Structures are given as C-alpha cells and as structure tokens.
C-alpha cells in the first residue's frame, strides 16, 4: 500500500473544500485536495448552484466595493435594503424552527460579510441577483432585491468554482481527481488520515483531515433509509458524487450524528428534470415563480400556501410538499396577469397552454371539474382591490382564504385571464440536513461530545445547521465560513504537531 504524508488532507473539491484548502495553504500547511470526481466533473454541488451567498450588509452602498464588476445600468435599476445580523438570525431560526445551536448560526452570520471580502480577494467576483427572480425588462422603474438574497458569484456556480480552482492552482495546491476517500485512518478517536480507493488499490494519505465531501443526497439507499418513502426515486439537482460514503465511515469511526437526518433541501423542478444534475443546465430547471401561480396537484387541488413568504424562504420546503402529491407531480398555473413575472430560467421549459381551464385540465390529464371548482373558489375569495395592491417585488399582504383550501397569504390575484400556462413540476433534492456534529471551531465531535483529534468538517457533511426549511444562500455561506475555520485550525494543528 502506498503511504503519503501531507499536513492537511482536504476531502472534496467544492466551495467548502477549496476555501478550506486555500486557508490552510496560506497558514503555511502543505495541503492535498482529494476529489472523487474527474477533473471534467469537478466542483460538486457548488458548481451546479445559483451561487447566491447570504451575508449581512448595510445596503447597496456597503456592497459597492465588492461589486466592482456590476453593470452600472443594473445598479441604477435596483435597490437593496440593509440585511442586518438580526434579520439573518431571524430568517435562519424561523426557517429551521429554532433548532440549530445558536453558536453555529452566529459564527456563520458574524463572519459572512468578511468571508465575501476574503473570497473577492481570492478571485471570486460578486454581482447582484438582479435577474434571478424576474426578468428586469418586464418590471417598471427601480425594484427592490430581497436583501438576504441579493449577492451571487459572477457566472453563478460555474463561475464560483472556476475562480476557486484558479486560486488553488495558482497557489500550487495539489488536487487529485478520481480519488474517492473510502475510510479514515484512526488511532482510538484520533484521525491520522484517509484511505483512498484507486484503480490500482487502496492508498493511505496521512495528515490532519478536513472533510468537505458533501451530504448523501445522491445516494438513493441512504435517502430511502433516512428521508423515508419516496425519496429514493426523487430527482437529484446537483452532483452524482455526494454519496455519503465518508459521512457513514466517520460515524462508524465514532463521530456523533447531528441535526435533521429526516430532512433535506428540496425544491420545485421541471418535471422533465434528469435523474441527476446536468452540467450544462446546472440550476436552470428550477421553477420558483410559483408565488404568482396557483399550484395544483394531479387531482386539480391546491395543497400549499404559494404566497406564504418571499420565495427564498419557502422554495426549499416546497419540493417535499410536491413529493407528497400523487405521482410526485404538480402544476404551476399562470394567466396573463402574471405570465410576464416568470423567472428567466422558465425559458428552458415548454408550458402547456390553453384558452380555458377545461381545455387545460384535459391537456394535463387532470379532473376539469375539480380544477374549475378550485379556481372558482379561489377567485371568489380574492380581495376586491387585489389588482391595485398586487406588488410582485414585495410581500404585499394581498391574501385569499378560499373555503376548503390552503390560504394564499401574498400575491393572491384572480386566475382568470386566459390563455392559461401550466408548468409541470416535480421535487428535486438539493442537499441533506443531517450530518456530523461539529463545534464552532469546525472540530468533529465524537459520540461522547469530545473533539476527534485531527478531524474537521465543513459544508454539507456537517449537520445541525438546517432543519425543515432554509433561507436561500445560507448553504454556500456556511461552507465558506466554516471552510476558513476548518482550514485555519487544521493547519495550526498540523504545523503545531510538526514543530
Ligand atoms: C442546483 C443547485 C443550486 C443551488 N444553489 C445554491 C445557491 O444559490 N446558494 C447556496 O447557498 N446554495 C445553493 N445550493 C446548495 C449548495 O450548492 C451546497 O450547499 C454547497 O455547494 C455545498 O458545498 P460543499 O462544498 O459542502 O459540497 P459540494 O460542492 O457538493 O462538494 C463536495 C465534493 O465532495 C466530493 N466527494 C464526495 N464524496 C467524496 C469522497 N468520498 N472522496 C472525495 N471526494 C468526495 C464531490 O465530488 C464534490 O466535489 C445549490 C445546490 C444545487 C444542487
């Protein structure tokens, strides 16, 4: 068996891993990155992402220094209100129903803006998400971006990982592709390195270990085991490589499981989404304009409050609601009041179009009678002045409470202006919430609550950050903040041990 020694061994090569590797390298450690995928498929879920990073900021003026590349015309068209520490913590605890340890959340929130600055210094170029939820050409005047979801990497996930790999390569950090870690090298509860499964046999790569190799969302057996019935067959939005191998091996080695093992981030996707993410389409099959639609199942019935909150705070739980419907499909139905509000990425779909609801139901093969009743009841309960007060760019409190249906808390305008457009959607899993227990120093804790010496974790593989639901942009931010913490601590431990 070949044995190699480094100071720090980073497992995975997505956002969390590359940030950890750069940080450890800058702290003087000799670093290797082990990636299961080939060079062509590198980048993990981070590459598929929309690359929104949720960060605390004081509004547009505070962002300008890191938005150096943003088109001045875009800056003229949008406003961005401040997103405070309190807002971020509230959004996190509200979506996760108060479950995560406060110190983990505060770590991410408090280091979020500094981490954006650090990433900018390492080549990531930030821009505003001005065209994410709307096509700006279809909105009048200046419009407000959601403050917590206003920033993304230029080139989205593809641009993000290209910039990070560029920085890693310029730093001379070794990245080994086709190198899936298959186990830990342990001494009691201490970790001395990882085993790597190669075509030629198993290799030992020794050093302080940073696990940044994702959750188990690509593994149908684990999804069925932990998430439950129906999840084995769900579409996977991102990489096929996040199989949970090292998560399982690390638990076997005595690590403590943490967080919402039965929960995951899953959102509405085009019903024709392939079984795993497509590297050309990345996140372009997401269907997030449902707050302006009626979302019905194949029985023609509504089943969620489409306007419960801003979409960035509801989309991650809406996938599971769709999965619970017959055949795991649903239909987003728009009319000519709202068709112009569709996100630009709906261009990757061909809607089913019809002049009447009866005709639409026939084309969708759903009960016309039920669909007509659903829509009639809904329209009847819409406020008389809904048209005047409707504001798609803000929570407008234009609500409806139809009999026998979920309410619609915002953006409740009648569905009555044909032609009608229906977009068939299904559930796509993004990432899993259960993972390894870590402390605020990114150390992995064992089942007794003690740190496992020589083992750190960041990104999706760490649990207890998200429960039930999620605020857009917190995943990448969590991985980057804890990537810096893990990289710095792993380097300090390795170089301390070496001295
Ligand atoms: C379509 C889509 C859109 C998204 N949009 C956003 C967004 O806009 N904002 C946001 O915050 N989050 C978003 N997310 C979620 C976000 O992408 C993830 O939370 C984040 O990328 C996770 O980063 P990570 O580094 O932990 O994992 P990844 O980026 O998935 O990296 C894990 C890496 O580990 C490798 N690996 C796995 N097993 C092994 C092994 N045994 N040995 C070696 N390597 C291994 C994988 O190949 C992969 O490269 C999105 C996700 C998807 C799929």
mmCIF file with all atom_site columns, N, CA, C and O in Angstrom, residues 93-121:
data_model
loop_
_atom_site.group_PDB
_atom_site.id
_atom_site.type_symbol
_atom_site.label_atom_id
_atom_site.label_alt_id
_atom_site.label_comp_id
_atom_site.label_asym_id
_atom_site.label_entity_id
_atom_site.label_seq_id
_atom_site.pdbx_PDB_ins_code
_atom_site.Cartn_x
_atom_site.Cartn_y
_atom_site.Cartn_z
_atom_site.occupancy
_atom_site.B_iso_or_equiv
_atom_site.pdbx_formal_charge
_atom_site.auth_seq_id
_atom_site.auth_comp_id
_atom_site.auth_asym_id
_atom_site.auth_atom_id
_atom_site.pdbx_PDB_model_num
ATOM 1   N N  . UNK A 1 93  ? -33.461 31.086 12.127 1.00 0.00 ? 93  UNK A N  1
ATOM 2   C CA . UNK A 1 93  ? -34.201 30.375 13.176 1.00 0.00 ? 93  UNK A CA 1
ATOM 3   C C  . UNK A 1 93  ? -35.662 30.157 12.795 1.00 0.00 ? 93  UNK A C  1
ATOM 4   O O  . UNK A 1 93  ? -36.263 29.160 13.179 1.00 0.00 ? 93  UNK A O  1
ATOM 5   N N  . UNK A 1 94  ? -36.234 31.076 12.022 1.00 0.00 ? 94  UNK A N  1
ATOM 6   C CA . UNK A 1 94  ? -37.632 30.871 11.609 1.00 0.00 ? 94  UNK A CA 1
ATOM 7   C C  . UNK A 1 94  ? -37.711 29.688 10.655 1.00 0.00 ? 94  UNK A C  1
ATOM 8   O O  . UNK A 1 94  ? -38.531 28.786 10.830 1.00 0.00 ? 94  UNK A O  1
ATOM 9   N N  . UNK A 1 95  ? -36.845 29.655 9.641  1.00 0.00 ? 95  UNK A N  1
ATOM 10  C CA . UNK A 1 95  ? -36.926 28.560 8.671  1.00 0.00 ? 95  UNK A CA 1
ATOM 11  C C  . UNK A 1 95  ? -36.568 27.232 9.337  1.00 0.00 ? 95  UNK A C  1
ATOM 12  O O  . UNK A 1 95  ? -37.142 26.206 9.014  1.00 0.00 ? 95  UNK A O  1
ATOM 13  N N  . UNK A 1 96  ? -35.625 27.245 10.264 1.00 0.00 ? 96  UNK A N  1
ATOM 14  C CA . UNK A 1 96  ? -35.204 25.989 10.916 1.00 0.00 ? 96  UNK A CA 1
ATOM 15  C C  . UNK A 1 96  ? -35.954 25.724 12.224 1.00 0.00 ? 96  UNK A C  1
ATOM 16  O O  . UNK A 1 96  ? -35.531 24.865 13.014 1.00 0.00 ? 96  UNK A O  1
ATOM 17  N N  . UNK A 1 97  ? -37.047 26.467 12.437 1.00 0.00 ? 97  UNK A N  1
ATOM 18  C CA . UNK A 1 97  ? -37.918 26.275 13.607 1.00 0.00 ? 97  UNK A CA 1
ATOM 19  C C  . UNK A 1 97  ? -37.146 26.241 14.929 1.00 0.00 ? 97  UNK A C  1
ATOM 20  O O  . UNK A 1 97  ? -37.401 25.409 15.811 1.00 0.00 ? 97  UNK A O  1
ATOM 21  N N  . UNK A 1 98  ? -36.157 27.137 15.029 1.00 0.00 ? 98  UNK A N  1
ATOM 22  C CA . UNK A 1 98  ? -35.445 27.326 16.292 1.00 0.00 ? 98  UNK A CA 1
ATOM 23  C C  . UNK A 1 98  ? -34.486 26.208 16.682 1.00 0.00 ? 98  UNK A C  1
ATOM 24  O O  . UNK A 1 98  ? -33.996 26.188 17.811 1.00 0.00 ? 98  UNK A O  1
ATOM 25  N N  . UNK A 1 99  ? -34.213 25.291 15.768 1.00 0.00 ? 99  UNK A N  1
ATOM 26  C CA . UNK A 1 99  ? -33.472 24.089 16.143 1.00 0.00 ? 99  UNK A CA 1
ATOM 27  C C  . UNK A 1 99  ? -31.949 24.204 16.214 1.00 0.00 ? 99  UNK A C  1
ATOM 28  O O  . UNK A 1 99  ? -31.324 23.551 17.047 1.00 0.00 ? 99  UNK A O  1
ATOM 29  N N  . UNK A 1 100 ? -31.271 24.944 15.324 1.00 0.00 ? 100 UNK A N  1
ATOM 30  C CA . UNK A 1 100 ? -29.802 24.854 15.321 1.00 0.00 ? 100 UNK A CA 1
ATOM 31  C C  . UNK A 1 100 ? -29.168 25.475 16.560 1.00 0.00 ? 100 UNK A C  1
ATOM 32  O O  . UNK A 1 100 ? -29.739 26.400 17.154 1.00 0.00 ? 100 UNK A O  1
ATOM 33  N N  . UNK A 1 101 ? -27.990 24.966 16.967 1.00 0.00 ? 101 UNK A N  1
ATOM 34  C CA . UNK A 1 101 ? -27.277 25.614 18.068 1.00 0.00 ? 101 UNK A CA 1
ATOM 35  C C  . UNK A 1 101 ? -26.940 27.059 17.689 1.00 0.00 ? 101 UNK A C  1
ATOM 36  O O  . UNK A 1 101 ? -26.413 27.308 16.603 1.00 0.00 ? 101 UNK A O  1
ATOM 37  N N  . UNK A 1 102 ? -27.231 27.968 18.582 1.00 0.00 ? 102 UNK A N  1
ATOM 38  C CA . UNK A 1 102 ? -27.077 29.391 18.276 1.00 0.00 ? 102 UNK A CA 1
ATOM 39  C C  . UNK A 1 102 ? -25.641 29.748 17.897 1.00 0.00 ? 102 UNK A C  1
ATOM 40  O O  . UNK A 1 102 ? -25.384 30.552 17.011 1.00 0.00 ? 102 UNK A O  1
ATOM 41  N N  . UNK A 1 103 ? -24.670 29.094 18.569 1.00 0.00 ? 103 UNK A N  1
ATOM 42  C CA . UNK A 1 103 ? -23.286 29.493 18.299 1.00 0.00 ? 103 UNK A CA 1
ATOM 43  C C  . UNK A 1 103 ? -22.856 29.117 16.863 1.00 0.00 ? 103 UNK A C  1
ATOM 44  O O  . UNK A 1 103 ? -22.033 29.809 16.274 1.00 0.00 ? 103 UNK A O  1
ATOM 45  N N  . UNK A 1 104 ? -23.441 28.069 16.291 1.00 0.00 ? 104 UNK A N  1
ATOM 46  C CA . UNK A 1 104 ? -23.082 27.735 14.906 1.00 0.00 ? 104 UNK A CA 1
ATOM 47  C C  . UNK A 1 104 ? -23.638 28.795 13.957 1.00 0.00 ? 104 UNK A C  1
ATOM 48  O O  . UNK A 1 104 ? -22.955 29.275 13.043 1.00 0.00 ? 104 UNK A O  1
ATOM 49  N N  . UNK A 1 105 ? -24.885 29.159 14.204 1.00 0.00 ? 105 UNK A N  1
ATOM 50  C CA . UNK A 1 105 ? -25.536 30.161 13.348 1.00 0.00 ? 105 UNK A CA 1
ATOM 51  C C  . UNK A 1 105 ? -24.799 31.499 13.462 1.00 0.00 ? 105 UNK A C  1
ATOM 52  O O  . UNK A 1 105 ? -24.490 32.159 12.461 1.00 0.00 ? 105 UNK A O  1
ATOM 53  N N  . UNK A 1 106 ? -24.492 31.898 14.694 1.00 0.00 ? 106 UNK A N  1
ATOM 54  C CA . UNK A 1 106 ? -23.827 33.196 14.889 1.00 0.00 ? 106 UNK A CA 1
ATOM 55  C C  . UNK A 1 106 ? -22.451 33.229 14.216 1.00 0.00 ? 106 UNK A C  1
ATOM 56  O O  . UNK A 1 106 ? -22.037 34.257 13.698 1.00 0.00 ? 106 UNK A O  1
ATOM 57  N N  . UNK A 1 107 ? -21.770 32.104 14.237 1.00 0.00 ? 107 UNK A N  1
ATOM 58  C CA . UNK A 1 107 ? -20.458 32.051 13.568 1.00 0.00 ? 107 UNK A CA 1
ATOM 59  C C  . UNK A 1 107 ? -20.611 32.390 12.083 1.00 0.00 ? 107 UNK A C  1
ATOM 60  O O  . UNK A 1 107 ? -19.860 33.182 11.521 1.00 0.00 ? 107 UNK A O  1
ATOM 61  N N  . UNK A 1 108 ? -21.581 31.763 11.447 1.00 0.00 ? 108 UNK A N  1
ATOM 62  C CA . UNK A 1 108 ? -21.772 31.996 10.008 1.00 0.00 ? 108 UNK A CA 1
ATOM 63  C C  . UNK A 1 108 ? -22.188 33.451 9.773  1.00 0.00 ? 108 UNK A C  1
ATOM 64  O O  . UNK A 1 108 ? -21.608 34.156 8.932  1.00 0.00 ? 108 UNK A O  1
ATOM 65  N N  . UNK A 1 109 ? -23.177 33.879 10.534 1.00 0.00 ? 109 UNK A N  1
ATOM 66  C CA . UNK A 1 109 ? -23.723 35.222 10.332 1.00 0.00 ? 109 UNK A CA 1
ATOM 67  C C  . UNK A 1 109 ? -22.631 36.271 10.565 1.00 0.00 ? 109 UNK A C  1
ATOM 68  O O  . UNK A 1 109 ? -22.421 37.176 9.742  1.00 0.00 ? 109 UNK A O  1
ATOM 69  N N  . UNK A 1 110 ? -21.899 36.138 11.657 1.00 0.00 ? 110 UNK A N  1
ATOM 70  C CA . UNK A 1 110 ? -20.924 37.176 12.022 1.00 0.00 ? 110 UNK A CA 1
ATOM 71  C C  . UNK A 1 110 ? -19.722 37.220 11.076 1.00 0.00 ? 110 UNK A C  1
ATOM 72  O O  . UNK A 1 110 ? -19.074 38.251 10.963 1.00 0.00 ? 110 UNK A O  1
ATOM 73  N N  . UNK A 1 111 ? -19.421 36.107 10.444 1.00 0.00 ? 111 UNK A N  1
ATOM 74  C CA . UNK A 1 111 ? -18.260 36.124 9.537  1.00 0.00 ? 111 UNK A CA 1
ATOM 75  C C  . UNK A 1 111 ? -18.682 36.187 8.070  1.00 0.00 ? 111 UNK A C  1
ATOM 76  O O  . UNK A 1 111 ? -17.859 36.024 7.178  1.00 0.00 ? 111 UNK A O  1
ATOM 77  N N  . UNK A 1 112 ? -19.991 36.391 7.823  1.00 0.00 ? 112 UNK A N  1
ATOM 78  C CA . UNK A 1 112 ? -20.474 36.281 6.438  1.00 0.00 ? 112 UNK A CA 1
ATOM 79  C C  . UNK A 1 112 ? -19.886 37.376 5.538  1.00 0.00 ? 112 UNK A C  1
ATOM 80  O O  . UNK A 1 112 ? -19.317 37.063 4.481  1.00 0.00 ? 112 UNK A O  1
ATOM 81  N N  . UNK A 1 113 ? -19.993 38.633 5.946  1.00 0.00 ? 113 UNK A N  1
ATOM 82  C CA . UNK A 1 113 ? -19.527 39.684 5.036  1.00 0.00 ? 113 UNK A CA 1
ATOM 83  C C  . UNK A 1 113 ? -18.006 39.615 4.852  1.00 0.00 ? 113 UNK A C  1
ATOM 84  O O  . UNK A 1 113 ? -17.492 39.737 3.725  1.00 0.00 ? 113 UNK A O  1
ATOM 85  N N  . UNK A 1 114 ? -17.274 39.395 5.946  1.00 0.00 ? 114 UNK A N  1
ATOM 86  C CA . UNK A 1 114 ? -15.806 39.289 5.846  1.00 0.00 ? 114 UNK A CA 1
ATOM 87  C C  . UNK A 1 114 ? -15.399 38.160 4.905  1.00 0.00 ? 114 UNK A C  1
ATOM 88  O O  . UNK A 1 114 ? -14.384 38.246 4.210  1.00 0.00 ? 114 UNK A O  1
ATOM 89  N N  . UNK A 1 115 ? -16.196 37.105 4.918  1.00 0.00 ? 115 UNK A N  1
ATOM 90  C CA . UNK A 1 115 ? -15.882 35.974 4.039  1.00 0.00 ? 115 UNK A CA 1
ATOM 91  C C  . UNK A 1 115 ? -16.100 36.348 2.570  1.00 0.00 ? 115 UNK A C  1
ATOM 92  O O  . UNK A 1 115 ? -15.328 35.942 1.693  1.00 0.00 ? 115 UNK A O  1
ATOM 93  N N  . UNK A 1 116 ? -17.127 37.162 2.308  1.00 0.00 ? 116 UNK A N  1
ATOM 94  C CA . UNK A 1 116 ? -17.302 37.655 0.929  1.00 0.00 ? 116 UNK A CA 1
ATOM 95  C C  . UNK A 1 116 ? -16.079 38.457 0.494  1.00 0.00 ? 116 UNK A C  1
ATOM 96  O O  . UNK A 1 116 ? -15.587 38.324 -0.630 1.00 0.00 ? 116 UNK A O  1
ATOM 97  N N  . UNK A 1 117 ? -15.598 39.301 1.414  1.00 0.00 ? 117 UNK A N  1
ATOM 98  C CA . UNK A 1 117 ? -14.427 40.137 1.089  1.00 0.00 ? 117 UNK A CA 1
ATOM 99  C C  . UNK A 1 117 ? -13.214 39.230 0.834  1.00 0.00 ? 117 UNK A C  1
ATOM 100 O O  . UNK A 1 117 ? -12.485 39.404 -0.151 1.00 0.00 ? 117 UNK A O  1
ATOM 101 N N  . UNK A 1 118 ? -13.025 38.256 1.696  1.00 0.00 ? 118 UNK A N  1
ATOM 102 C CA . UNK A 1 118 ? -11.896 37.320 1.553  1.00 0.00 ? 118 UNK A CA 1
ATOM 103 C C  . UNK A 1 118 ? -11.982 36.582 0.213  1.00 0.00 ? 118 UNK A C  1
ATOM 104 O O  . UNK A 1 118 ? -10.988 36.432 -0.500 1.00 0.00 ? 118 UNK A O  1
ATOM 105 N N  . UNK A 1 119 ? -13.174 36.146 -0.136 1.00 0.00 ? 119 UNK A N  1
ATOM 106 C CA . UNK A 1 119 ? -13.336 35.410 -1.400 1.00 0.00 ? 119 UNK A CA 1
ATOM 107 C C  . UNK A 1 119 ? -13.094 36.327 -2.592 1.00 0.00 ? 119 UNK A C  1
ATOM 108 O O  . UNK A 1 119 ? -12.515 35.922 -3.602 1.00 0.00 ? 119 UNK A O  1
ATOM 109 N N  . UNK A 1 120 ? -13.509 37.587 -2.460 1.00 0.00 ? 120 UNK A N  1
ATOM 110 C CA . UNK A 1 120 ? -13.236 38.570 -3.525 1.00 0.00 ? 120 UNK A CA 1
ATOM 111 C C  . UNK A 1 120 ? -11.724 38.706 -3.709 1.00 0.00 ? 120 UNK A C  1
ATOM 112 O O  . UNK A 1 120 ? -11.223 38.731 -4.840 1.00 0.00 ? 120 UNK A O  1
ATOM 113 N N  . UNK A 1 121 ? -11.008 38.749 -2.590 1.00 0.00 ? 121 UNK A N  1
ATOM 114 C CA . UNK A 1 121 ? -9.534  38.862 -2.664 1.00 0.00 ? 121 UNK A CA 1
ATOM 115 C C  . UNK A 1 121 ? -8.905  37.615 -3.285 1.00 0.00 ? 121 UNK A C  1
ATOM 116 O O  . UNK A 1 121 ? -7.774  37.658 -3.752 1.00 0.00 ? 121 UNK A O  1
#
